[in-house]
Coordinates of C-alpha atoms in Angstrom, one line a residue:
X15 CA 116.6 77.6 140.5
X16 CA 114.3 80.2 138.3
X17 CA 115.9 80.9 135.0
X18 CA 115.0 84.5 133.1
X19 CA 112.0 83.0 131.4
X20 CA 110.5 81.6 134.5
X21 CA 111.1 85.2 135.7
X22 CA 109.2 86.6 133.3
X23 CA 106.5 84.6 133.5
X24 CA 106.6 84.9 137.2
X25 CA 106.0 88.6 136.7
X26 CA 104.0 88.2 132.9
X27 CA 101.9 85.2 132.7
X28 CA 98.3 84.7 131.5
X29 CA 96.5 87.7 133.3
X30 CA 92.8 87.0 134.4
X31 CA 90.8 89.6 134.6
X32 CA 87.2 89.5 135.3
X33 CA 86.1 92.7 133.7
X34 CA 82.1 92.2 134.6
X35 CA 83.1 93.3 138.1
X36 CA 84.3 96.6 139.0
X37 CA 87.5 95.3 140.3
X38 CA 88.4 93.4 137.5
X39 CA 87.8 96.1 135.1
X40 CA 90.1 98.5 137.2
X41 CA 93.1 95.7 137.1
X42 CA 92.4 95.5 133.2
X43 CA 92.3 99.4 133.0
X44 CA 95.6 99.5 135.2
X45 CA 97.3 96.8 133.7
X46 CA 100.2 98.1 131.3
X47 CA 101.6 96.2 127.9
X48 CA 103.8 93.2 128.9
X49 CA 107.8 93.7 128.8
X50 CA 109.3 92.0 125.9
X51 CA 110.6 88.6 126.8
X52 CA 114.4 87.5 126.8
X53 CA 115.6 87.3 122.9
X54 CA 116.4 83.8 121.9
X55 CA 117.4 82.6 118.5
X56 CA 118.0 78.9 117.4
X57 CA 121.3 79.0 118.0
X58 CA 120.8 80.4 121.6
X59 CA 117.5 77.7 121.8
X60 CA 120.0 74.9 120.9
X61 CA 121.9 75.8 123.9
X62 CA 119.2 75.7 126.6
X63 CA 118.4 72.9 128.9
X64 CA 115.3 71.3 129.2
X65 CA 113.6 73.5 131.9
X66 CA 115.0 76.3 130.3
X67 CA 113.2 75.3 126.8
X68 CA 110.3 74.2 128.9
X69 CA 109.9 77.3 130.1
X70 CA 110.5 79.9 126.8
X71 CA 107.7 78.0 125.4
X72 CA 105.4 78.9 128.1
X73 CA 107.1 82.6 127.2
X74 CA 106.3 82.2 124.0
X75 CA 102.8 80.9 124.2
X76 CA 102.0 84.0 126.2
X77 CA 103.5 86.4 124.4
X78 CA 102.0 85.3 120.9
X79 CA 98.3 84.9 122.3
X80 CA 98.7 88.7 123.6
X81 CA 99.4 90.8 120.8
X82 CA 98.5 94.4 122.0
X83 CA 95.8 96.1 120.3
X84 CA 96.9 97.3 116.7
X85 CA 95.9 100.4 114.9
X86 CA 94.4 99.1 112.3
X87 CA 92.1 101.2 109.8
X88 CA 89.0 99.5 111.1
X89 CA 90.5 100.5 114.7
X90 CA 90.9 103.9 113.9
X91 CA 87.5 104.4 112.0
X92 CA 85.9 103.2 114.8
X93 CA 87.7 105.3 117.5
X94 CA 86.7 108.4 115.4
X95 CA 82.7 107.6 115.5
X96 CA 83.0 106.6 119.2
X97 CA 84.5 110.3 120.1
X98 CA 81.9 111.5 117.8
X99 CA 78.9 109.9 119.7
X100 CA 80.9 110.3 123.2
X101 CA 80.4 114.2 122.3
X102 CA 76.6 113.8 124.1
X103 CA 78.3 113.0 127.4
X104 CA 78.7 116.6 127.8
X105 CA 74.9 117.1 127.7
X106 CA 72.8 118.1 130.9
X107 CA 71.6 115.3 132.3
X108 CA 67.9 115.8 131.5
X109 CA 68.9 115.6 127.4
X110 CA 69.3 112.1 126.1
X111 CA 72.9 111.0 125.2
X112 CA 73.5 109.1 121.6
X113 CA 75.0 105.3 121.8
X114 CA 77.0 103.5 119.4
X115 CA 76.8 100.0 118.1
X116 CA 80.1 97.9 117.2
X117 CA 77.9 96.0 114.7
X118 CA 80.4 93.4 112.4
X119 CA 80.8 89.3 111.7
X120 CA 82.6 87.1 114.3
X121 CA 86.5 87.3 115.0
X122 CA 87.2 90.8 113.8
X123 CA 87.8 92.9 117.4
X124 CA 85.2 94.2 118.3
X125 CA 85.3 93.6 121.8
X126 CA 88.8 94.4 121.6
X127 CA 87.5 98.2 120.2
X128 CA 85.4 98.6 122.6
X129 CA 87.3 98.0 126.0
X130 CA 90.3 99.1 124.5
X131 CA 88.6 102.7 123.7
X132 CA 86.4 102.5 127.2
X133 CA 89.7 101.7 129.1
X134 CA 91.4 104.9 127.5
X135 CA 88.0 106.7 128.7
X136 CA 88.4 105.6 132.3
X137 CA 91.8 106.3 132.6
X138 CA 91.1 109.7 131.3
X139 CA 88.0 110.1 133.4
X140 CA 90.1 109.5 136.6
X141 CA 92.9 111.5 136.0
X142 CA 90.8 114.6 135.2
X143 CA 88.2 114.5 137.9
X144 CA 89.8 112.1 140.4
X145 CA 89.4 108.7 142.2
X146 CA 86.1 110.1 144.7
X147 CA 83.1 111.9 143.7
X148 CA 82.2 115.0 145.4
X149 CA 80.3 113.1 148.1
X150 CA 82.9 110.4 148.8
X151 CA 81.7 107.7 146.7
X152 CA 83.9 105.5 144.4
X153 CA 84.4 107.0 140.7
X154 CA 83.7 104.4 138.4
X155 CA 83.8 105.7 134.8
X156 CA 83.2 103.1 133.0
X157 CA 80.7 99.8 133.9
X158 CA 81.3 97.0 131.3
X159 CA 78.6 94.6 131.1
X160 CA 78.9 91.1 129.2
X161 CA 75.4 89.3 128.7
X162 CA 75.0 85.7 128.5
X163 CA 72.1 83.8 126.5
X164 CA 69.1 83.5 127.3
X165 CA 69.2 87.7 128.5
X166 CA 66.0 88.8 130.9
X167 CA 65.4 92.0 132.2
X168 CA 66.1 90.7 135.8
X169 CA 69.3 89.3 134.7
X170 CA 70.3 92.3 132.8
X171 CA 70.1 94.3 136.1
X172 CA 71.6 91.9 138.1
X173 CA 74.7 92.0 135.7
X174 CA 74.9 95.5 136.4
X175 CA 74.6 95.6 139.9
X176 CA 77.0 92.1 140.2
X177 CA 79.8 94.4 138.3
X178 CA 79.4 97.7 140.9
X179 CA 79.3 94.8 143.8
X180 CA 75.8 96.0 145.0
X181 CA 74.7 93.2 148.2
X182 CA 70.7 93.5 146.8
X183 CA 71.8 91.7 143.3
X184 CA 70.0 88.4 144.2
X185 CA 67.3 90.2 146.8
X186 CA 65.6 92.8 145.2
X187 CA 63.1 92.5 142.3
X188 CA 63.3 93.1 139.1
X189 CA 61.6 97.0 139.5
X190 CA 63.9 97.1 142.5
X191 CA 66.9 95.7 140.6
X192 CA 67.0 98.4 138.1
X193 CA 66.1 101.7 140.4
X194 CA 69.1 100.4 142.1
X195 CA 71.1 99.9 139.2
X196 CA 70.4 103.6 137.9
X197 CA 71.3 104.4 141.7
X198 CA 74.9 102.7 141.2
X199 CA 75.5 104.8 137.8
X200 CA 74.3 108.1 139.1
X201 CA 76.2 107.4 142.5
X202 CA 79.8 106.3 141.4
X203 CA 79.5 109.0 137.8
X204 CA 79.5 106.3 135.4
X205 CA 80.1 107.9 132.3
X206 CA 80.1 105.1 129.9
X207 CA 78.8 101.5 129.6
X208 CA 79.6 98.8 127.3
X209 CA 76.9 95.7 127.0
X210 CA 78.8 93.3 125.2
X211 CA 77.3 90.2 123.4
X212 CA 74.5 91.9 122.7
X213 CA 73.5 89.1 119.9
X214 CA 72.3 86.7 122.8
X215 CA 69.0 88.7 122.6
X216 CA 67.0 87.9 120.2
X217 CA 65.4 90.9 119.2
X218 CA 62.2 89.5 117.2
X219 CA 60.5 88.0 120.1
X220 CA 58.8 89.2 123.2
X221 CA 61.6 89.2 125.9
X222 CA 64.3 90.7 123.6
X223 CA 61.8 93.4 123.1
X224 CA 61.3 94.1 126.5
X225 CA 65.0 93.9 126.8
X226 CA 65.2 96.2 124.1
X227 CA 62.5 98.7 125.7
X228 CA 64.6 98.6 129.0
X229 CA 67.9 99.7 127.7
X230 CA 66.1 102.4 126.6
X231 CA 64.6 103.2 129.9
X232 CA 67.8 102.8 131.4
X233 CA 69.3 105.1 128.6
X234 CA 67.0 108.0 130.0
X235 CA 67.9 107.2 133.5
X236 CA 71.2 107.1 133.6
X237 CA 73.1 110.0 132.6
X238 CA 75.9 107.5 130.4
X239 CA 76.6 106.8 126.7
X240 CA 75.8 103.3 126.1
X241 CA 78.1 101.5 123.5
X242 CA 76.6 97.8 122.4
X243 CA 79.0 95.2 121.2
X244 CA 77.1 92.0 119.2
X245 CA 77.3 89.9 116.2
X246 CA 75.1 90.8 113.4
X247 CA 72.9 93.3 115.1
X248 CA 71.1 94.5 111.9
X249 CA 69.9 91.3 110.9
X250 CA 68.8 90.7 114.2
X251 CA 66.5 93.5 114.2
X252 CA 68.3 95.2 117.2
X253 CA 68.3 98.8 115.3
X254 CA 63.9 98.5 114.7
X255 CA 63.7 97.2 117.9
X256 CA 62.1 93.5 116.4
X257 CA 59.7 95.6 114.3
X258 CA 57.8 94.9 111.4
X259 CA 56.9 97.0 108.4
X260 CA 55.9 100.1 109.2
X261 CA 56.3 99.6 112.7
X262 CA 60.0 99.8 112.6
X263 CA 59.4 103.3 111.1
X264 CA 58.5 104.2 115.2
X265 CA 61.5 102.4 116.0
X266 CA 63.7 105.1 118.3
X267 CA 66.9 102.8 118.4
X268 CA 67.6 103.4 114.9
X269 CA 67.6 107.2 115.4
X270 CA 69.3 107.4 119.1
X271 CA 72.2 104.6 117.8
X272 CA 75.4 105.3 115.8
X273 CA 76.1 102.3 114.3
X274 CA 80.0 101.5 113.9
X275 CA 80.9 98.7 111.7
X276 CA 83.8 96.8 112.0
X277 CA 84.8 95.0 108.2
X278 CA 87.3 92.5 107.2
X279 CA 90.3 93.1 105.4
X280 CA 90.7 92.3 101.8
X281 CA 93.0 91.6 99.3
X282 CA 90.8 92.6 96.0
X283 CA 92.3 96.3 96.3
X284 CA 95.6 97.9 95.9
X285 CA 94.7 100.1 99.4
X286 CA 93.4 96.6 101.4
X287 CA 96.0 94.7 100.5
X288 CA 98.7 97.0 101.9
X289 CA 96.2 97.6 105.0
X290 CA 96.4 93.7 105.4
X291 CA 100.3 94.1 104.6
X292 CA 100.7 96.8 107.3
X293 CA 98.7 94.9 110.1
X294 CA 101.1 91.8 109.4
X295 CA 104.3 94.1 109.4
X296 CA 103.3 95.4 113.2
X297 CA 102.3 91.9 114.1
X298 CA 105.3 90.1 112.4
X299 CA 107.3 92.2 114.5
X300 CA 105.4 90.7 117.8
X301 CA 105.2 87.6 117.3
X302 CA 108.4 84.9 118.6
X303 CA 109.5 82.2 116.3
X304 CA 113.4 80.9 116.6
X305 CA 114.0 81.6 112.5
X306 CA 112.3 85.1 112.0
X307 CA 112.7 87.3 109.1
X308 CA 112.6 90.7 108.5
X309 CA 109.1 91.1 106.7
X310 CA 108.6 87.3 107.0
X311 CA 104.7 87.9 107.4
X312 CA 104.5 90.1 104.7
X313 CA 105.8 87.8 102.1
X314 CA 103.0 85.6 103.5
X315 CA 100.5 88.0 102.9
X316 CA 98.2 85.9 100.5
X317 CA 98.5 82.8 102.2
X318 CA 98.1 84.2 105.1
X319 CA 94.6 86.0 103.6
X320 CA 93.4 82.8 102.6
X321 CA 94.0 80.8 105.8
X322 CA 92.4 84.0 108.1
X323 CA 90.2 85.4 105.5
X324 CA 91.1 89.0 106.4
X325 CA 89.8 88.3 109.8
X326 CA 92.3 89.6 112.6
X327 CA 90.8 87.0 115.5
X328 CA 91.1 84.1 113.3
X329 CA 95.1 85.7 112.3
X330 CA 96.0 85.5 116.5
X331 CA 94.4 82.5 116.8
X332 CA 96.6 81.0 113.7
X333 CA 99.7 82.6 115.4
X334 CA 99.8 80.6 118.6
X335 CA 100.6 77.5 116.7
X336 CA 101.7 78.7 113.0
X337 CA 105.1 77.8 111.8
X338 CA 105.7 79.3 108.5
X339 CA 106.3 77.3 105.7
X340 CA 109.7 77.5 103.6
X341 CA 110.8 80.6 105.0
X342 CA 110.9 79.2 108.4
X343 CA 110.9 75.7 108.5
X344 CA 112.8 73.3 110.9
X345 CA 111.8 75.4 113.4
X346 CA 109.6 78.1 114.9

C-alpha cells in the first residue's frame, strides 16, 4: 500500500531531463517547481513505520538536492546584463547581435543563470509569437548546447544539429554540418543559444581557435544571441580569441562579448555578509531536517562560510547530507 511520501515521489522524484535535445529542453522549460512534501517533525518521524521512514528519506533527499533557483545578488546582476545584451535580438537580421559570457570559478550557478534566464525566454517567446512559425515549422526559441572535451568544429555542429534532432548529424560533413545547423536556427526562429562548458576549449591552440573563429561565423549566420557559460574564460584567452600581444588588440570577441561575472559571497563586509545571511534565510526555509529552527541557518552563517566558502554549489551540495551541529543534533 503507497503511503503519502511514496505519493509524492510517485508524482516528484528525481526528474531527468536531457536539455541538449530539443525535447528535453521543452520538459525542463515546462516543468513547474515541485509541491512541498508532507510536513513531518520528530515526533511525527518517531511514529512512522519502517517503509514509511524509508520512503520520507527518499522525500527528503529529493527535495534538499532541488532547491529552486534563488535571487541572489549575483542572480539578479546577471539577469540585468543578459536583458541588456538580449536588447540586439531586436536587430534586423543582417546587423550582428551582442553575446554574453557567464565567466566565474567552479560551483557558483552559472549554468543555473543561464537556463534559468533562457528558460524564462522560451516561455516568453512562445506565448507571444506561438508554438508554429509562419510556415509550419516548430518554434524553438531557445537551442541549449553543452560541449564536451576535446570540442572540434565537426562536433560542435553535430551538437547542434543532435539537440534540433536533424537525421544528417552523423552524415553530412563538417561544411555540411554547419549550413545545416544555421538552417535549423533560421527554420524553427531560434532566438537564443546557450554553449555551456565552454572551458573544454582550449583557446590558445589551433583547434580552439578555429572553434573560436566558427562561433563567430555562426554568430553572423544565425540571426540569435549567443550566451557562453565556462570556467575561467579570461584566463583561457576566450575573450582575445588565444591571441598574443598585439594580436589580441584585432581580437573581435572582446568587443562583440558582454562579459557577466558571477562572484562568491563574502563575509569581509557588512553588505556580503547579510547577502550570504539572506541566501541562507530563503534556503533554511527549503531545506527538511526533523529539528528545524526558525533562522537556524542564519545563526550558522560563519560556519557555514567557512565550510562553502561563499560558494552556493558547494552550500547544496553540503545540504544533502549536513546535520547541524548543537542546534539540531540527535537528529536531522
Amino acid at each position: 500500500m503507497r503511503n503519502e511520501f511514496s505519493r509524492w515521489l510517485g508524482d516528484n522524484g528525481a526528474r531527468d531531463f536531457n536539455m541538449a535535445s530539443k525535447a528535453g529542453w521543452f520538459d525542463f522549460c515546462k516543468s513547474g517547481p515541485r509541491p512541498a512534501p508532507p510536513v513531518v517533525t520528530a515526533e511525527s518521524y518517531a511514529q512512522l513505520n519502517k517503509e514509511e521512514r524509508h520512503d520520507y528519506e527518499k522525500v527528503r533527499a529529493v527535495w534538499n538536492a532541488n532547491p529552486p533557483p534563488m535571487r541572489t545578488a549575483q542572480l539578479n546582476h546577471a539577469f540585468d546584463i543578459l536583458d541588456q545584451v538580449m536588447a540586439s535580438n531586436h536587430r534586423d537580421s543582417n546587423r550582428l547581435r551582442g553575446s554574453a559570457v557567464i565567466d566565474a570559478a567552479p560551483a557558483l550557478g552559472k549554468t543555473t543563470i543561464a537556463t534559468h534566464y533562457a528558460r524564462n525566454f522560451h516561455l516568453d517567446n512562445l506565448e507571444e509569437y506561438g508554438n508554429q512559425t509562419v510556415d509550419g515549422s516548430q518554434r524553438i526559441p531557445v537551442a541549449f548546447i553543452p560541449l564536451e572535451s576535446s570540442v572540434t568544429l565537426k562536433s560542435l555542429n553535430q551538437k547542434i544539429l543532435s539537440f534540433y534532432g536533424h537525421p544528417a548529424v552523423h552524415k553530412a560533413t563538417t561544411s555540411g554540418l554547419a549550413a545545416l545547423a544555421v538552417d535549423c536556427v533560421r527554420t524553427c526562429q531560434t532566438r537564443l543559444i546557450v554553449i555551456d562548458d565552454l572551458h573544454f576549449v582550449d583557446f590558445r591552440r589551433q583547434r580552439g581557435q578555429e572553434v573560436s573563429n566558427h562561433l563567430k561565423g555562426l554568430a553572423n549566420e544565425m540571426p540569435a544571441t549567443f550566451i557562453y557559460v565556462g570556467v575561467n574564460l579570461r584566463s583561457k584567452r576566450f575573450f582575445d580569441e588565444g591571441l598574443l600581444g598585439e594580436d589580441a588588440a584585432y581580437a573581435q570577441t572582446s568587443r562583440r562579448a558582454t562579459r557577466v561575472p558571477v562572484s562568491p559571497f563574502t563575509n569581509l563586509t557588512t553588505d556580503g555578509m547579510r547577502a550570504w545571511c539572506d541566501l541562507l534565510g530563503v534556503f533554511g526555509d527549503h531545506i527538511l531536517l526533523l529539528k528545524k529552527k526558525p533562522h537556524m541557518l542564519v545563526q550558522l552563517a560563519k560556519e557555514l562560510f567557512i565550510r562553502t566558502q561563499g560558494n552556493i554549489g558547494s552550500l547544496t551540495e553540503y545540504s544533502e547530507v549536513w546535520e547541524p551541529p548543537n542546534i539540531a543534533s540527535g537528529g536531522q
